[in-house]
Short mmCIF file of C-alpha atoms in Angstrom, two decimals:
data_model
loop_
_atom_site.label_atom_id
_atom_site.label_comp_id
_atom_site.label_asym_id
_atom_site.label_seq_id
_atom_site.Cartn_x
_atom_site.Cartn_y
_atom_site.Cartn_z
CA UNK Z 1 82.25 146.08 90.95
CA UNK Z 2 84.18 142.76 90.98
CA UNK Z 3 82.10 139.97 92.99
CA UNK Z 4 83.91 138.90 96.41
CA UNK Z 5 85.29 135.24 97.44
CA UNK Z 6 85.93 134.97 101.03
CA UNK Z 7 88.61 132.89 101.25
CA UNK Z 8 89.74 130.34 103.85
CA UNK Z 9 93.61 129.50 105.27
CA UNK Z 10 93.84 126.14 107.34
CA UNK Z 11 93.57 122.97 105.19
CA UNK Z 12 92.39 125.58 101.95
CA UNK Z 13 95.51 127.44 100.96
CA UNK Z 14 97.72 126.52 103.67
CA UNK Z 15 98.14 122.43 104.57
CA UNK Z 16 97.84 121.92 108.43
CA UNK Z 17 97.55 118.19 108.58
CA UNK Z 18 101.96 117.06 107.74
CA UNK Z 19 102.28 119.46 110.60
CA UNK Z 20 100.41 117.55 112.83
CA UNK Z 21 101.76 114.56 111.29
CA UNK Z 22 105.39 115.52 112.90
CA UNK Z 23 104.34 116.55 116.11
CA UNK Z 24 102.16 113.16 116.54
CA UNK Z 25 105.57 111.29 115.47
CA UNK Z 26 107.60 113.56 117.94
CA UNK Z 27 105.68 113.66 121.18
CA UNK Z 28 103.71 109.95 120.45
CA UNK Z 29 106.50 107.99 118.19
CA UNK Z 30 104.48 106.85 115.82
CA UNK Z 31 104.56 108.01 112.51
CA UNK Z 32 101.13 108.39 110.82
CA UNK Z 33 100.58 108.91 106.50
CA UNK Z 34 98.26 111.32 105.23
CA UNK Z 35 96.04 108.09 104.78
CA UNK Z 36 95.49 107.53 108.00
CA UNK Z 37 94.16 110.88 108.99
CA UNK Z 38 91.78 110.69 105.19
CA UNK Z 39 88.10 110.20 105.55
CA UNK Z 40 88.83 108.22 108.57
CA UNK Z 41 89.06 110.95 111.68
CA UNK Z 42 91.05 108.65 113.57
CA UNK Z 43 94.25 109.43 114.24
CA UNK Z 44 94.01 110.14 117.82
CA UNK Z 45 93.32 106.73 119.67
CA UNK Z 46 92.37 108.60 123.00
CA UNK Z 47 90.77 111.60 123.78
CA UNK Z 48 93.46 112.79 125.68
CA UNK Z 49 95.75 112.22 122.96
CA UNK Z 50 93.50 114.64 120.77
CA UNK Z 51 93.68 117.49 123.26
CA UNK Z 52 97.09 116.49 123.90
CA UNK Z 53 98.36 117.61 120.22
CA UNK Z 54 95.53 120.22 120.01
CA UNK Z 55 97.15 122.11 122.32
CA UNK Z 56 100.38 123.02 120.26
CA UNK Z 57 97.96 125.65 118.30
CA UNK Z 58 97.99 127.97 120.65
CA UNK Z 59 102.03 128.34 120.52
CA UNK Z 60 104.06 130.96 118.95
CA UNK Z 61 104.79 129.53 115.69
CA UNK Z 62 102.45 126.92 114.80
CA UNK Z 63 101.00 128.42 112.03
CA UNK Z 64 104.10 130.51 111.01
CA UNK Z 65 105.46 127.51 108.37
CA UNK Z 66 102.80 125.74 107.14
CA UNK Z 67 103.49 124.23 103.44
CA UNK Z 68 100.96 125.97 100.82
CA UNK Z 69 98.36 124.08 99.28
CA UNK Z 70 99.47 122.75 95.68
CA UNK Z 71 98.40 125.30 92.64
CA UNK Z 72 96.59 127.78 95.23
CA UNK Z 73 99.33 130.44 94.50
CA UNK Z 74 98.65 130.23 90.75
CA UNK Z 75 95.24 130.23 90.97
CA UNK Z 76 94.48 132.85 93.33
CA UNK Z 77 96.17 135.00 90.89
CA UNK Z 78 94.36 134.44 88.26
CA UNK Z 79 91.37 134.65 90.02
CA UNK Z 80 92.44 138.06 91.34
CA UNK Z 81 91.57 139.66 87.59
CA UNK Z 82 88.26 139.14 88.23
CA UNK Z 83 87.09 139.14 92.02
CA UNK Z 84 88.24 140.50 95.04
CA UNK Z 85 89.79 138.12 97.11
CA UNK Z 86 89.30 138.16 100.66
CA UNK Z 87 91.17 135.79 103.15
CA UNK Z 88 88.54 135.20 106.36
CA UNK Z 89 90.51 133.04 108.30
CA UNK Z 90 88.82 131.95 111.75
CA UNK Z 91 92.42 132.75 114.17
CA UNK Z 92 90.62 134.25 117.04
CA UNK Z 93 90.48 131.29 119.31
CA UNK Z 94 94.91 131.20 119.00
CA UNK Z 95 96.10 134.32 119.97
CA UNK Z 96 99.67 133.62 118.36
CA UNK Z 97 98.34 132.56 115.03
CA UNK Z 98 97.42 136.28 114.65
CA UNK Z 99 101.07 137.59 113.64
CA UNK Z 100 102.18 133.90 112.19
CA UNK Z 101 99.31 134.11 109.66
CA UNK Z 102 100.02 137.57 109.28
CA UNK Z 103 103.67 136.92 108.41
CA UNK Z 104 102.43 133.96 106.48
CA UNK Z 105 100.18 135.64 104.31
CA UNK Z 106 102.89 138.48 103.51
CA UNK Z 107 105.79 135.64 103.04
CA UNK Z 108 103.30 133.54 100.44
CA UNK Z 109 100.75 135.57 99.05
CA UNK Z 110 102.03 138.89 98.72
CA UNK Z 111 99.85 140.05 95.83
CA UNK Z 112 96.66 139.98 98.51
CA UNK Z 113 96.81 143.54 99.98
CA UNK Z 114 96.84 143.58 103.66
CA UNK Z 115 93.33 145.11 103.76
CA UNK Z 116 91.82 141.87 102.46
CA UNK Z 117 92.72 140.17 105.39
CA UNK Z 118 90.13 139.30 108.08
CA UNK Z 119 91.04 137.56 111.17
CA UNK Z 120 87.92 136.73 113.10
CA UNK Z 121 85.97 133.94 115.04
CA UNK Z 122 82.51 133.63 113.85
CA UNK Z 123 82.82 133.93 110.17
CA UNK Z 124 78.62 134.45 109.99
CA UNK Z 125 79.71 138.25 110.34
CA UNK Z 126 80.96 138.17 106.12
CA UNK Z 127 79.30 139.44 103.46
CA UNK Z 128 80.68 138.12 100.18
CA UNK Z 129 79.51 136.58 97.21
CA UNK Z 130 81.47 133.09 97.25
CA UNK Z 131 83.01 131.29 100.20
CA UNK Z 132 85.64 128.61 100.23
CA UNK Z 133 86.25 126.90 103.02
CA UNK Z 134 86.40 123.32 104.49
CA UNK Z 135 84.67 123.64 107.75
CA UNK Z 136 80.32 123.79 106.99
CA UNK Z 137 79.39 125.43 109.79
CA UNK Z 138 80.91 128.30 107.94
CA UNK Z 139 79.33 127.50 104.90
CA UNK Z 140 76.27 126.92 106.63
CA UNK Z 141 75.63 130.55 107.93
CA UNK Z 142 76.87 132.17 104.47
CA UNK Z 143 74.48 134.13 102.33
CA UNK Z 144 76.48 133.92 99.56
CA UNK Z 145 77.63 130.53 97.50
CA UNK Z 146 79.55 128.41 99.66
CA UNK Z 147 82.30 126.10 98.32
CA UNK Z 148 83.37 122.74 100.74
CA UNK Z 149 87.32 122.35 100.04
CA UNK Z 150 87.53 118.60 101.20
CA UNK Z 151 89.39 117.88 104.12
CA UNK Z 152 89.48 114.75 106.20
CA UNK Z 153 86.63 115.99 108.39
CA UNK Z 154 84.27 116.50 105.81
CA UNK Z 155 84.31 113.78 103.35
CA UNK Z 156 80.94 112.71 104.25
CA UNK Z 157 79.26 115.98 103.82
CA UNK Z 158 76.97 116.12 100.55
CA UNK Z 159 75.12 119.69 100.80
CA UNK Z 160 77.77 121.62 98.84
CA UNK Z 161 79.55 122.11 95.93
CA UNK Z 162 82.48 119.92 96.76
CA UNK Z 163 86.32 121.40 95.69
CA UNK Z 164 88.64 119.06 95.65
CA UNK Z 165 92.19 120.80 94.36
CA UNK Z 166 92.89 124.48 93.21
CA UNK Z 167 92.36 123.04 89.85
CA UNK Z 168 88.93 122.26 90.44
CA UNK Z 169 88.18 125.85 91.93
CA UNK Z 170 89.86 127.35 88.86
CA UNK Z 171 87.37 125.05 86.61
CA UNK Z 172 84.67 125.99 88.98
CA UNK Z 173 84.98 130.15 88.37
CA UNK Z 174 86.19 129.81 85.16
CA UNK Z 175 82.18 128.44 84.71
CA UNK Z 176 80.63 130.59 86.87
CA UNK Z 177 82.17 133.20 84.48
CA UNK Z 178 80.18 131.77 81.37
CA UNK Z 179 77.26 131.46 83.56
CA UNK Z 180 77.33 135.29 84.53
CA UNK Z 181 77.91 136.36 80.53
CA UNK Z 182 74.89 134.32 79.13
CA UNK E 1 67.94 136.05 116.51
CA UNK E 2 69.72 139.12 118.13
CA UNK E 3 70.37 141.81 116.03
CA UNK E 4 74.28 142.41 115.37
CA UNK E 5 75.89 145.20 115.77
CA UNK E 6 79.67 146.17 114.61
CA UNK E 7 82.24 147.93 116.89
CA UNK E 8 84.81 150.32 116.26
CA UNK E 9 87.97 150.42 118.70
CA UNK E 10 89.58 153.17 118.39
CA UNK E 11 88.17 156.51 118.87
CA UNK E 12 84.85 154.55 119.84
CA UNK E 13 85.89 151.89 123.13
CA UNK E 14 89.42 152.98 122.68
CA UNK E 15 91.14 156.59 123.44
CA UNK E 16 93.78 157.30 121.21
CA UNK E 17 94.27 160.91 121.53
CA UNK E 18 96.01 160.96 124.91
CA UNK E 19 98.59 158.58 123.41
CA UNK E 20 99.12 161.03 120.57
CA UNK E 21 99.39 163.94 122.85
CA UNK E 22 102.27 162.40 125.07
CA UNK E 23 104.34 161.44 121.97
CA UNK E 24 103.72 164.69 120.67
CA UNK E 25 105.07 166.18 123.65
CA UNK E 26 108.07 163.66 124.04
CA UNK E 27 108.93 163.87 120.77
CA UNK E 28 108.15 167.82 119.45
CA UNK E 29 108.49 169.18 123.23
CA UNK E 30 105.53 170.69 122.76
CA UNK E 31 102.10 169.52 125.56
CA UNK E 32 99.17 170.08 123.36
CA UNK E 33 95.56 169.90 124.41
CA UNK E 34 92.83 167.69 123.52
CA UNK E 35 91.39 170.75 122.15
CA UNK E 36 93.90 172.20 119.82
CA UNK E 37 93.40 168.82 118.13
CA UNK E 38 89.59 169.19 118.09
CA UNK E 39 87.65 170.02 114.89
CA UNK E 40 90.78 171.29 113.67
CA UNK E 41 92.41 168.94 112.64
CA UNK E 42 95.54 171.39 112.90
CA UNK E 43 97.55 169.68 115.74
CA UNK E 44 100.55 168.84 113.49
CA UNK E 45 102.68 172.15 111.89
CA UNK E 46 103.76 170.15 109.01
CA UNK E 47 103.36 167.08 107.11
CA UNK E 48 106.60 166.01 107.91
CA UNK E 49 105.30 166.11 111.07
CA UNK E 50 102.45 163.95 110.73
CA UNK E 51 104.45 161.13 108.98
CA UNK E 52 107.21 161.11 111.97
CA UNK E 53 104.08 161.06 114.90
CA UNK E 54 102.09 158.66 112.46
CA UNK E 55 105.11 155.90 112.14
CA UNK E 56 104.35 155.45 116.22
CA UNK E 57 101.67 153.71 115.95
CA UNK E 58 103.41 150.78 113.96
CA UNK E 59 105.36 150.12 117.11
CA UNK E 60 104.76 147.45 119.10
CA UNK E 61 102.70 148.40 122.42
CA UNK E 62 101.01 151.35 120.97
CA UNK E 63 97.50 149.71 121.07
CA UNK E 64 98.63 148.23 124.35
CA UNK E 65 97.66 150.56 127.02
CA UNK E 66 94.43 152.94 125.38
CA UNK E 67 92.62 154.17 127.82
CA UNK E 68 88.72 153.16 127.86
CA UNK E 69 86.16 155.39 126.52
CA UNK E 70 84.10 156.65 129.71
CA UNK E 71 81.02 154.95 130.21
CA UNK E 72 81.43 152.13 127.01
CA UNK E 73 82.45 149.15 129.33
CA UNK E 74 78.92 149.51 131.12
CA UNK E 75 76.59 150.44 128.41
CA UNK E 76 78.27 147.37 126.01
CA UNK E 77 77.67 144.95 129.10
CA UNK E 78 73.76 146.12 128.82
CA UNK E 79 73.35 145.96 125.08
CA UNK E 80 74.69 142.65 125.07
CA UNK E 81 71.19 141.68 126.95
CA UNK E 82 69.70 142.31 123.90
CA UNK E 83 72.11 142.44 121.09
CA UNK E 84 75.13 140.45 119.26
CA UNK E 85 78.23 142.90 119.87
CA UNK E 86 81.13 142.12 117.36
CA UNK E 87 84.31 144.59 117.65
CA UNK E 88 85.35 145.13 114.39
CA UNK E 89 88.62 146.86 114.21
CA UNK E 90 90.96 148.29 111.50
CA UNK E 91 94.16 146.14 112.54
CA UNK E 92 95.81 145.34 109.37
CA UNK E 93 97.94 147.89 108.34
CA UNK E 94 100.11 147.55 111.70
CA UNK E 95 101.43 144.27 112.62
CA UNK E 96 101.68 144.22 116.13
CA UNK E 97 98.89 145.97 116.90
CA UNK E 98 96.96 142.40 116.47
CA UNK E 99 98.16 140.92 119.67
CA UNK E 100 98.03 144.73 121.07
CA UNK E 101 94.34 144.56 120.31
CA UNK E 102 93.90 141.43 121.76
CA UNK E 103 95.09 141.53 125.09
CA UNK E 104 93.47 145.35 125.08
CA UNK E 105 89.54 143.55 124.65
CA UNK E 106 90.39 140.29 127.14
CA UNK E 107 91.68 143.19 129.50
CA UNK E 108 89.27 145.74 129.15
CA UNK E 109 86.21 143.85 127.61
CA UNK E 110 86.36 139.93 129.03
CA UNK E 111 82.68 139.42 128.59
CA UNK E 112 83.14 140.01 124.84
CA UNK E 113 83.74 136.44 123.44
CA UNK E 114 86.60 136.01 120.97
CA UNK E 115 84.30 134.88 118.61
CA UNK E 116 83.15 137.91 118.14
CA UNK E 117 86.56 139.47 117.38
CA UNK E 118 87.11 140.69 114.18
CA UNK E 119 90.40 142.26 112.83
CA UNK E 120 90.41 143.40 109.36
CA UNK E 121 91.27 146.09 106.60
CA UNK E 122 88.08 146.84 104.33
CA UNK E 123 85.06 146.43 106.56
CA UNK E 124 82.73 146.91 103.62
CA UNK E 125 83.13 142.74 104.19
CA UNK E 126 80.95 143.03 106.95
CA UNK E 127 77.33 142.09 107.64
CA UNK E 128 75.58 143.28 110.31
CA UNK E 129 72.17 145.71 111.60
CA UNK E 130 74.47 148.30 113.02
CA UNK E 131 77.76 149.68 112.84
CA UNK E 132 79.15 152.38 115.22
CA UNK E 133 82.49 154.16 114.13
CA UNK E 134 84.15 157.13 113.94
CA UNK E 135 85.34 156.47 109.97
CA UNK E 136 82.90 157.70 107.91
CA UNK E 137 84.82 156.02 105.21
CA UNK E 138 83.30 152.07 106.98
CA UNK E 139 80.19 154.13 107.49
CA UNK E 140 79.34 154.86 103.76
CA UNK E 141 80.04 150.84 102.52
CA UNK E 142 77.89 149.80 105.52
CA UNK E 143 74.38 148.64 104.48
CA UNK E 144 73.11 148.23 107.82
CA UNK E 145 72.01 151.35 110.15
CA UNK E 146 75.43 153.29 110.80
CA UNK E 147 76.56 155.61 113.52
CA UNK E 148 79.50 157.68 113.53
CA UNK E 149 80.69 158.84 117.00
CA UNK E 150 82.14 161.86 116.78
CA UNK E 151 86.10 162.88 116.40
CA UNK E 152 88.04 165.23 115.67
CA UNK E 153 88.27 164.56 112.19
CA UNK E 154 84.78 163.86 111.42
CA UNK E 155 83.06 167.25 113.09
CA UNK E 156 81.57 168.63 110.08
CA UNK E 157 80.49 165.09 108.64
CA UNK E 158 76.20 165.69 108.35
CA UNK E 159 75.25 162.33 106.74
CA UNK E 160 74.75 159.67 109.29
CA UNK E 161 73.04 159.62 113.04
CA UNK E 162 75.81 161.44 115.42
CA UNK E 163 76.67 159.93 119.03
CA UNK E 164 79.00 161.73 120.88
CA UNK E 165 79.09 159.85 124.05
CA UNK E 166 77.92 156.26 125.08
CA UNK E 167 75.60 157.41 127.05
CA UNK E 168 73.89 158.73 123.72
CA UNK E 169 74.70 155.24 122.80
CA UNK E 170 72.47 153.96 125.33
CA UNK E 171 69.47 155.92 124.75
CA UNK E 172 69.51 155.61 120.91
CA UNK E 173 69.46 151.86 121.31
CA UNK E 174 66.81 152.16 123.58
CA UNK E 175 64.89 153.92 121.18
CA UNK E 176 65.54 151.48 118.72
CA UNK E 177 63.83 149.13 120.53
CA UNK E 178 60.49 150.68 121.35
CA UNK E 179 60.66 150.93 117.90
CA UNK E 180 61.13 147.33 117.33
CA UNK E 181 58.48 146.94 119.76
CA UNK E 182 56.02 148.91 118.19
#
């Protein structure tokens, strides 16, 4: 039997953060870089302001055009001839993002059967062998090996093995592989 | 810790043989009883039949309006006192029944959390002490304690702990726990 990878969406295969780039520039009118948002975690100046652009997640349609993260197409493929690819995605909490990632999912990664999508809250609930994702409470209650894809909220997080790029996770498996014929 | 257990919808919390019976009727002019379809499994004449009365339940609103199973809003309210209750539900293959499913549990079951929502394909992903479910298909992968609650289609199925009712539910957790106890 092929070993699992449970497999985050937001800020993992599908980038989150140029969206909230435009809608900070439309509703605030100022227009922030990626740079500003990296390693930082300021890009709100007010609390309100952060619950402000928080709230356009829970409308139809947020999720529905995300851009896909560079080379995760490619890789996921190749990684498909030797695991079974799950995407966990944590949606619960956004009621619309059920359908959008949904329609997503079918529109950009249409070689991941629908039953290896899981739309849930408390990702603790997976059994899987590896987990990539970029939020560590997730990683955190995993049994399995847990991969952090960086993200602006985690840069200063050192407990695990840090992802930087699809090319790195294809480096990553592509050792684990060796590992596992030894 | 709580122990965890997983929760089928339909056929377990949710009734979908009424549904069935009134499109049958609409559709084939023909009223049907609960009881032609039970443990025969005969309630179609033809597998034309069961494609065209199948195809219904990708329509939006299907999942919408299930009636509750008798007795499962009470006895989930009580095992929550002592256990983690996550619904785990076969949503995948049809679209809208994600949102259908959604608005179903915040209707029917409000002091389920979303967290504990989880809508998937393959739920031989999932990690948890129990599983209840009329599939014996998510039975079999399960690795925790499973119990199949009976249907129609799952009558002559001798493997795995039987409840037919949640009041069985009730007092097989309850044994479970003098167990524990013990």
């Amino acid at each position: 039997m092929k070993k699992r990878i449970a497999l985050d969406m937001d800020e993992v295969i599908a980038d989150v953060l140029p969206k909230f780039l435009d809608i900070y520039e439309r509703e605030l009118g100022v227009r922030l870089k990626r740079e500003d948002y990296w390693g930082t975690h300021k890009l709100y100046r007010t609390s309100k302001e952060v619950a402000f652009i928080r709230d356009f997640l829970f409308d139809k349609g947020f999720f529905a055009d995300l851009p896909v993260m560079e080379d995760s197409q490619e890789v996921v493929r190749e990684l498909q001839e030797h695991y079974d690819i799950f995407i966990t995605t944590a949606a619960m909490e956004f009621k619309f993002s059920l359908e959008d990632k949904y329609d997503w999912l079918k529109r950009h990664f249409p070689f991941i059967h629908w039953k290896n999508f899981v739309f849930l809250g408390d990702k603790s609930i997976l059994r899987a062998d590896y987990m990539i994702d970029d939020n560590v409470s997730n990683l955190r209650t995993f049994q399995g090996k847990g991969l952090l894809y960086t993200a602006y909220h985690n840069t200063a997080e050192e407990a695990y093995t840090r992802v930087n790029n699809w090319k790195e996770i294809r480096a990553f498996f592509k050792q684990e592989r060796m590992k596992d014929e030894d």
